[in-house]
Amino acid sequence: MTISDKIKSSINSYISRNHIDRLDIKAALIDMDGVLYDSMKYHTLAWHKMMSEVGIECSREEFYLYEGMTGKATINLLFQRKYGRIAGEEEWRKLYEKKAEYFVEIGKKEVMPGANAMLQNLIDCGIDRVLVTGSAQNSLIKYIDSDFPSAFEPQKRITALDVTKGKPDPEPYLKGLEKAGVCHSNAIVIENAPLGAQAGHAAGCFTIGITTGPLSESDLYNAGADIVFDSMQSFADNLHLLLTLSQND
C-alpha cells in the first residue's frame, strides 16, 4: 500500500466511523513532549530516579506508557500500586517538584527533528495550531516561543494547569477544540503517546500517531490513532498530502 493509499484509507475510515461527510481540517492540536521536543527519554529518567529514591519499585520504560498524564495522576497511579492509596496534596506536590528538579538538572532540550518543518507546513496551509500538553513544567514550556516562533498564539495553549482530568481523558483535547473554535471533524491531533492518542480519539478528532520513542506503531493504533508515521520528519513530509486528500473527499 502506498502512503497515499494509507492516508486515504485512514481518512475514509474516520469519516465512516464518525458518520460525517468529510474531514475538513482547520486546526491541529499538538502535543509537546515527544512531538515538539525529544524529551521523553529525560522525563522517564527523572521519573524513575525520583520514584526509586522514595522506595517505589518501577521501571524507566513504564513511564513512556504514562506520558500525557498529569504529574499528580502519575504519582497517584504508583501510590495506588505500592500503598493502596493516593498521595496527599502536599505529598504529591513535593514529589512532582523533585521530579521536575531532576528533569531540569539533566539540562538537555532537544527539538524533535521534523517538528519545525511540520509546524511551518501547517502555517503555510493556514491551519490553526493549539498546543495541548499534559505537562506543567515551565522549564520546557517557556522555550516554545523561541524554539517555534509564531507557531502558537499565547491564548492557544493547554497545559496540565488548565484541566481537571489529564490524558487519556478527552478533556485536554476538548479544551483544545474550544481554543481553536472548531468541532472535532475540523481538527487533527498529533501525538506520540498511547494515552494521548486515546484522548484524541475520545475527543472525536482524527488522531495522528508518531513513533518518536520506544513504543511501537501497534501501541498507538491500539490506543485509537487513525494513522501512524514512523518519525516526525516523515509526517512533516506527508502533511501536504494528508491535507490535500482530506480536501478531495
C-alpha positions as a Markdown table, in Angstrom:
| # | Residue | x | y | z |
|---|---|---|---|---|
| 1 | Met | 0.0 | 0.0 | 0.0 |
| 2 | Thr | 1.4 | 3.4 | -1.0 |
| 3 | Ile | 1.5 | 6.2 | 1.6 |
| 4 | Ser | -1.3 | 8.0 | -0.4 |
| 5 | Asp | -3.5 | 4.9 | -0.2 |
| 6 | Lys | -2.7 | 4.5 | 3.5 |
| 7 | Ile | -3.7 | 8.1 | 4.2 |
| 8 | Lys | -6.8 | 7.9 | 2.0 |
| 9 | Ser | -7.9 | 4.7 | 3.8 |
| 10 | Ser | -7.4 | 6.2 | 7.2 |
| 11 | Ile | -9.5 | 9.3 | 6.3 |
| 12 | Asn | -12.3 | 7.2 | 4.8 |
| 13 | Ser | -12.4 | 5.0 | 8.0 |
| 14 | Tyr | -12.6 | 8.1 | 10.2 |
| 15 | Ile | -15.4 | 9.6 | 8.1 |
| 16 | Ser | -17.3 | 6.3 | 8.2 |
| 17 | Arg | -16.9 | 5.8 | 11.9 |
| 18 | Asn | -18.0 | 9.4 | 12.7 |
| 19 | His | -20.9 | 9.4 | 10.3 |
| 20 | Ile | -19.8 | 12.7 | 8.7 |
| 21 | Asp | -19.5 | 13.9 | 5.1 |
| 22 | Arg | -15.8 | 14.8 | 5.2 |
| 23 | Leu | -12.7 | 15.6 | 7.3 |
| 24 | Asp | -12.4 | 19.3 | 6.9 |
| 25 | Ile | -9.1 | 20.2 | 8.7 |
| 26 | Lys | -8.9 | 23.7 | 10.1 |
| 27 | Ala | -6.8 | 23.2 | 13.2 |
| 28 | Ala | -4.1 | 21.0 | 14.6 |
| 29 | Leu | -4.0 | 20.1 | 18.3 |
| 30 | Ile | -0.3 | 19.3 | 19.0 |
| 31 | Asp | 1.3 | 17.6 | 22.0 |
| 32 | Met | 4.7 | 18.8 | 23.2 |
| 33 | Asp | 6.9 | 16.1 | 24.8 |
| 34 | Gly | 7.9 | 13.5 | 22.2 |
| 35 | Val | 6.3 | 15.6 | 19.4 |
| 36 | Leu | 7.9 | 19.0 | 19.5 |
| 37 | Tyr | 10.8 | 18.0 | 21.8 |
| 38 | Asp | 12.8 | 14.8 | 22.0 |
| 39 | Ser | 12.4 | 15.0 | 25.8 |
| 40 | Met | 10.6 | 11.8 | 26.9 |
| 41 | Lys | 13.9 | 10.0 | 27.4 |
| 42 | Tyr | 14.8 | 12.6 | 30.0 |
| 43 | His | 11.4 | 12.7 | 31.6 |
| 44 | Thr | 11.4 | 8.9 | 32.1 |
| 45 | Leu | 14.9 | 9.1 | 33.6 |
| 46 | Ala | 13.7 | 11.8 | 36.1 |
| 47 | Trp | 10.6 | 9.9 | 37.0 |
| 48 | His | 12.5 | 6.7 | 37.6 |
| 49 | Lys | 15.1 | 8.4 | 39.7 |
| 50 | Met | 12.6 | 10.2 | 41.9 |
| 51 | Met | 10.3 | 7.2 | 42.4 |
| 52 | Ser | 13.2 | 4.8 | 43.1 |
| 53 | Glu | 14.6 | 7.2 | 45.7 |
| 54 | Val | 11.3 | 7.2 | 47.7 |
| 55 | Gly | 11.2 | 3.4 | 47.6 |
| 56 | Ile | 8.6 | 2.8 | 44.9 |
| 57 | Glu | 9.7 | -0.1 | 42.6 |
| 58 | Cys | 9.3 | 0.8 | 38.9 |
| 59 | Ser | 11.0 | 0.6 | 35.6 |
| 60 | Arg | 12.1 | 3.6 | 33.5 |
| 61 | Glu | 10.3 | 2.1 | 30.4 |
| 62 | Glu | 6.8 | 2.1 | 32.1 |
| 63 | Phe | 6.8 | 5.9 | 32.2 |
| 64 | Tyr | 6.6 | 6.1 | 28.4 |
| 65 | Leu | 3.1 | 4.5 | 28.9 |
| 66 | Tyr | 2.1 | 7.2 | 31.4 |
| 67 | Glu | 3.1 | 10.0 | 29.1 |
| 68 | Gly | 0.2 | 12.6 | 28.9 |
| 69 | Met | -1.0 | 12.0 | 32.4 |
| 70 | Thr | -0.7 | 14.9 | 34.8 |
| 71 | Gly | 2.2 | 14.6 | 37.3 |
| 72 | Lys | -0.4 | 14.2 | 40.1 |
| 73 | Ala | -2.1 | 11.3 | 38.2 |
| 74 | Thr | 1.2 | 9.5 | 37.6 |
| 75 | Ile | 2.2 | 9.7 | 41.2 |
| 76 | Asn | -1.2 | 8.5 | 42.3 |
| 77 | Leu | -1.0 | 5.6 | 39.9 |
| 78 | Leu | 2.2 | 4.4 | 41.5 |
| 79 | Phe | 1.0 | 5.2 | 45.1 |
| 80 | Gln | -2.1 | 3.0 | 44.5 |
| 81 | Arg | 0.1 | 0.2 | 43.3 |
| 82 | Lys | 2.5 | 0.5 | 46.2 |
| 83 | Tyr | 0.4 | 1.6 | 49.1 |
| 84 | Gly | -3.2 | 1.1 | 48.0 |
| 85 | Arg | -3.9 | 4.9 | 48.4 |
| 86 | Ile | -3.5 | 8.2 | 46.5 |
| 87 | Ala | -0.9 | 10.7 | 47.6 |
| 88 | Gly | -1.9 | 13.7 | 49.8 |
| 89 | Glu | -1.8 | 17.2 | 48.3 |
| 90 | Glu | 1.5 | 18.2 | 49.9 |
| 91 | Glu | 2.9 | 14.8 | 49.3 |
| 92 | Trp | 2.4 | 14.7 | 45.5 |
| 93 | Arg | 3.4 | 18.3 | 45.1 |
| 94 | Lys | 6.8 | 17.7 | 46.8 |
| 95 | Leu | 7.4 | 14.6 | 44.7 |
| 96 | Tyr | 6.5 | 16.3 | 41.5 |
| 97 | Glu | 8.7 | 19.2 | 42.3 |
| 98 | Lys | 11.6 | 16.8 | 42.9 |
| 99 | Lys | 10.9 | 15.1 | 39.6 |
| 100 | Ala | 10.9 | 18.5 | 37.8 |
| 101 | Glu | 14.1 | 19.4 | 39.6 |
| 102 | Tyr | 15.8 | 16.2 | 38.2 |
| 103 | Phe | 14.5 | 17.0 | 34.7 |
| 104 | Val | 16.0 | 20.5 | 34.8 |
| 105 | Glu | 19.3 | 19.1 | 36.2 |
| 106 | Ile | 19.7 | 17.0 | 33.1 |
| 107 | Gly | 19.8 | 20.3 | 31.2 |
| 108 | Lys | 19.1 | 19.0 | 27.7 |
| 109 | Lys | 16.4 | 20.5 | 25.4 |
| 110 | Glu | 16.4 | 18.9 | 22.0 |
| 111 | Val | 13.9 | 20.0 | 19.3 |
| 112 | Met | 12.4 | 16.9 | 17.6 |
| 113 | Pro | 13.8 | 16.5 | 14.1 |
| 114 | Gly | 11.0 | 17.5 | 11.7 |
| 115 | Ala | 9.0 | 19.5 | 14.2 |
| 116 | Asn | 9.8 | 22.9 | 12.8 |
| 117 | Ala | 9.0 | 21.6 | 9.2 |
| 118 | Met | 5.7 | 20.2 | 10.4 |
| 119 | Leu | 4.7 | 23.5 | 12.1 |
| 120 | Gln | 5.8 | 25.6 | 9.1 |
| 121 | Asn | 3.7 | 23.4 | 6.7 |
| 122 | Leu | 0.7 | 23.9 | 9.0 |
| 123 | Ile | 1.3 | 27.7 | 9.0 |
| 124 | Asp | 1.7 | 27.7 | 5.2 |
| 125 | Cys | -1.5 | 25.9 | 4.7 |
| 126 | Gly | -3.4 | 28.2 | 7.1 |
| 127 | Ile | -4.1 | 25.5 | 9.7 |
| 128 | Asp | -4.6 | 26.9 | 13.2 |
| 129 | Arg | -2.3 | 25.4 | 15.9 |
| 130 | Val | -3.1 | 24.7 | 19.6 |
| 131 | Leu | -0.6 | 23.3 | 22.0 |
| 132 | Val | -2.1 | 20.6 | 24.2 |
| 133 | Thr | 0.4 | 19.2 | 26.7 |
| 134 | Gly | 0.0 | 17.1 | 29.8 |
| 135 | Ser | 3.0 | 18.9 | 31.3 |
| 136 | Ala | 3.0 | 21.7 | 33.8 |
| 137 | Gln | 6.8 | 22.1 | 33.7 |
| 138 | Asn | 7.7 | 25.6 | 32.7 |
| 139 | Ser | 11.3 | 24.5 | 32.3 |
| 140 | Leu | 10.3 | 23.4 | 28.8 |
| 141 | Ile | 7.1 | 25.2 | 28.0 |
| 142 | Lys | 8.9 | 28.6 | 28.4 |
| 143 | Tyr | 11.1 | 27.8 | 25.3 |
| 144 | Ile | 8.1 | 27.3 | 23.0 |
| 145 | Asp | 8.2 | 30.8 | 21.6 |
| 146 | Ser | 11.9 | 30.9 | 21.0 |
| 147 | Asp | 12.2 | 27.4 | 19.5 |
| 148 | Phe | 9.0 | 27.7 | 17.4 |
| 149 | Pro | 8.5 | 31.4 | 16.6 |
| 150 | Ser | 4.9 | 32.3 | 15.7 |
| 151 | Ala | 3.7 | 28.7 | 15.9 |
| 152 | Phe | 1.4 | 29.0 | 18.9 |
| 153 | Glu | -0.5 | 32.1 | 20.0 |
| 154 | Pro | -0.3 | 32.7 | 23.8 |
| 155 | Gln | -4.0 | 32.1 | 24.2 |
| 156 | Lys | -4.0 | 28.8 | 22.3 |
| 157 | Arg | -2.1 | 26.6 | 24.8 |
| 158 | Ile | -3.5 | 23.9 | 27.1 |
| 159 | Thr | -1.3 | 22.6 | 29.9 |
| 160 | Ala | -1.8 | 20.4 | 32.9 |
| 161 | Leu | -2.8 | 23.5 | 34.8 |
| 162 | Asp | -5.8 | 24.1 | 32.6 |
| 163 | Val | -7.5 | 20.8 | 33.1 |
| 164 | Thr | -9.0 | 18.7 | 35.9 |
| 165 | Lys | -8.5 | 15.4 | 34.1 |
| 166 | Gly | -5.4 | 14.7 | 32.0 |
| 167 | Lys | -4.9 | 12.3 | 29.2 |
| 168 | Pro | -6.3 | 9.7 | 28.5 |
| 169 | Asp | -9.4 | 11.7 | 29.4 |
| 170 | Pro | -10.5 | 13.7 | 26.3 |
| 171 | Glu | -10.7 | 17.0 | 28.4 |
| 172 | Pro | -7.4 | 18.4 | 27.2 |
| 173 | Tyr | -8.3 | 18.0 | 23.5 |
| 174 | Leu | -11.9 | 19.1 | 24.0 |
| 175 | Lys | -10.5 | 22.3 | 25.5 |
| 176 | Gly | -8.1 | 22.5 | 22.6 |
| 177 | Leu | -11.1 | 22.4 | 20.2 |
| 178 | Glu | -12.7 | 25.2 | 22.2 |
| 179 | Lys | -9.5 | 27.3 | 21.9 |
| 180 | Ala | -9.4 | 26.7 | 18.1 |
| 181 | Gly | -13.1 | 27.4 | 17.8 |
| 182 | Val | -13.8 | 24.2 | 15.7 |
| 183 | Cys | -15.6 | 20.9 | 16.1 |
| 184 | His | -13.9 | 17.5 | 16.2 |
| 185 | Ser | -14.3 | 16.9 | 12.5 |
| 186 | Asn | -12.3 | 20.1 | 11.8 |
| 187 | Ala | -9.2 | 19.1 | 13.8 |
| 188 | Ile | -6.3 | 16.7 | 13.8 |
| 189 | Val | -4.5 | 15.6 | 16.9 |
| 190 | Ile | -0.7 | 15.0 | 16.7 |
| 191 | Glu | 0.5 | 12.6 | 19.4 |
| 192 | Asn | 3.4 | 10.2 | 20.2 |
| 193 | Ala | 1.9 | 8.5 | 23.3 |
| 194 | Pro | -0.8 | 5.9 | 23.6 |
| 195 | Leu | -2.7 | 7.9 | 26.4 |
| 196 | Gly | -2.6 | 11.0 | 24.1 |
| 197 | Ala | -3.9 | 9.0 | 21.2 |
| 198 | Gln | -6.6 | 7.6 | 23.4 |
| 199 | Ala | -7.5 | 11.2 | 24.5 |
| 200 | Gly | -7.6 | 12.5 | 20.9 |
| 201 | His | -9.7 | 9.5 | 19.8 |
| 202 | Ala | -12.1 | 10.0 | 22.7 |
| 203 | Ala | -12.5 | 13.7 | 21.7 |
| 204 | Gly | -13.6 | 12.6 | 18.3 |
| 205 | Cys | -10.6 | 14.0 | 16.4 |
| 206 | Phe | -8.6 | 12.5 | 13.5 |
| 207 | Thr | -5.7 | 11.3 | 15.5 |
| 208 | Ile | -2.2 | 11.0 | 14.1 |
| 209 | Gly | 0.4 | 8.9 | 15.9 |
| 210 | Ile | 4.1 | 9.5 | 15.6 |
| 211 | Thr | 6.6 | 6.8 | 16.9 |
| 212 | Thr | 9.3 | 9.0 | 18.2 |
| 213 | Gly | 10.2 | 6.8 | 21.1 |
| 214 | Pro | 10.5 | 3.1 | 22.0 |
| 215 | Leu | 6.8 | 2.3 | 21.7 |
| 216 | Ser | 5.5 | 0.6 | 18.6 |
| 217 | Glu | 3.0 | 1.5 | 15.9 |
| 218 | Ser | 0.6 | -1.1 | 17.3 |
| 219 | Asp | 0.7 | 0.7 | 20.7 |
| 220 | Leu | -0.6 | 3.8 | 19.0 |
| 221 | Tyr | -3.1 | 2.1 | 16.7 |
| 222 | Asn | -4.5 | 0.1 | 19.7 |
| 223 | Ala | -4.9 | 3.3 | 21.6 |
| 224 | Gly | -7.1 | 4.8 | 18.8 |
| 225 | Ala | -4.7 | 6.5 | 16.3 |
| 226 | Asp | -6.2 | 6.8 | 12.8 |
| 227 | Ile | -2.8 | 6.7 | 11.2 |
| 228 | Val | 0.8 | 6.3 | 12.4 |
| 229 | Phe | 4.0 | 7.7 | 11.0 |
| 230 | Asp | 7.4 | 6.4 | 11.9 |
| 231 | Ser | 9.0 | 9.8 | 12.5 |
| 232 | Met | 8.1 | 13.4 | 12.8 |
| 233 | Gln | 10.0 | 14.1 | 9.6 |
| 234 | Ser | 8.0 | 11.5 | 7.8 |
| 235 | Phe | 4.8 | 13.1 | 9.0 |
| 236 | Ala | 6.1 | 16.6 | 8.0 |
| 237 | Asp | 7.0 | 15.3 | 4.5 |
| 238 | Asn | 3.5 | 13.9 | 4.0 |
| 239 | Leu | 1.4 | 16.6 | 5.7 |
| 240 | His | 0.6 | 18.4 | 2.5 |
| 241 | Leu | -0.6 | 15.1 | 1.0 |
| 242 | Leu | -2.8 | 14.5 | 4.1 |
| 243 | Leu | -4.4 | 17.9 | 3.8 |
| 244 | Thr | -4.8 | 17.6 | 0.0 |
| 245 | Leu | -6.5 | 14.2 | 0.3 |
| 246 | Ser | -8.8 | 15.4 | 3.0 |
| 247 | Gln | -9.9 | 18.2 | 0.8 |
| 248 | Asn | -10.8 | 15.8 | -2.0 |
| 249 | Asp | -13.3 | 13.9 | 0.0 |
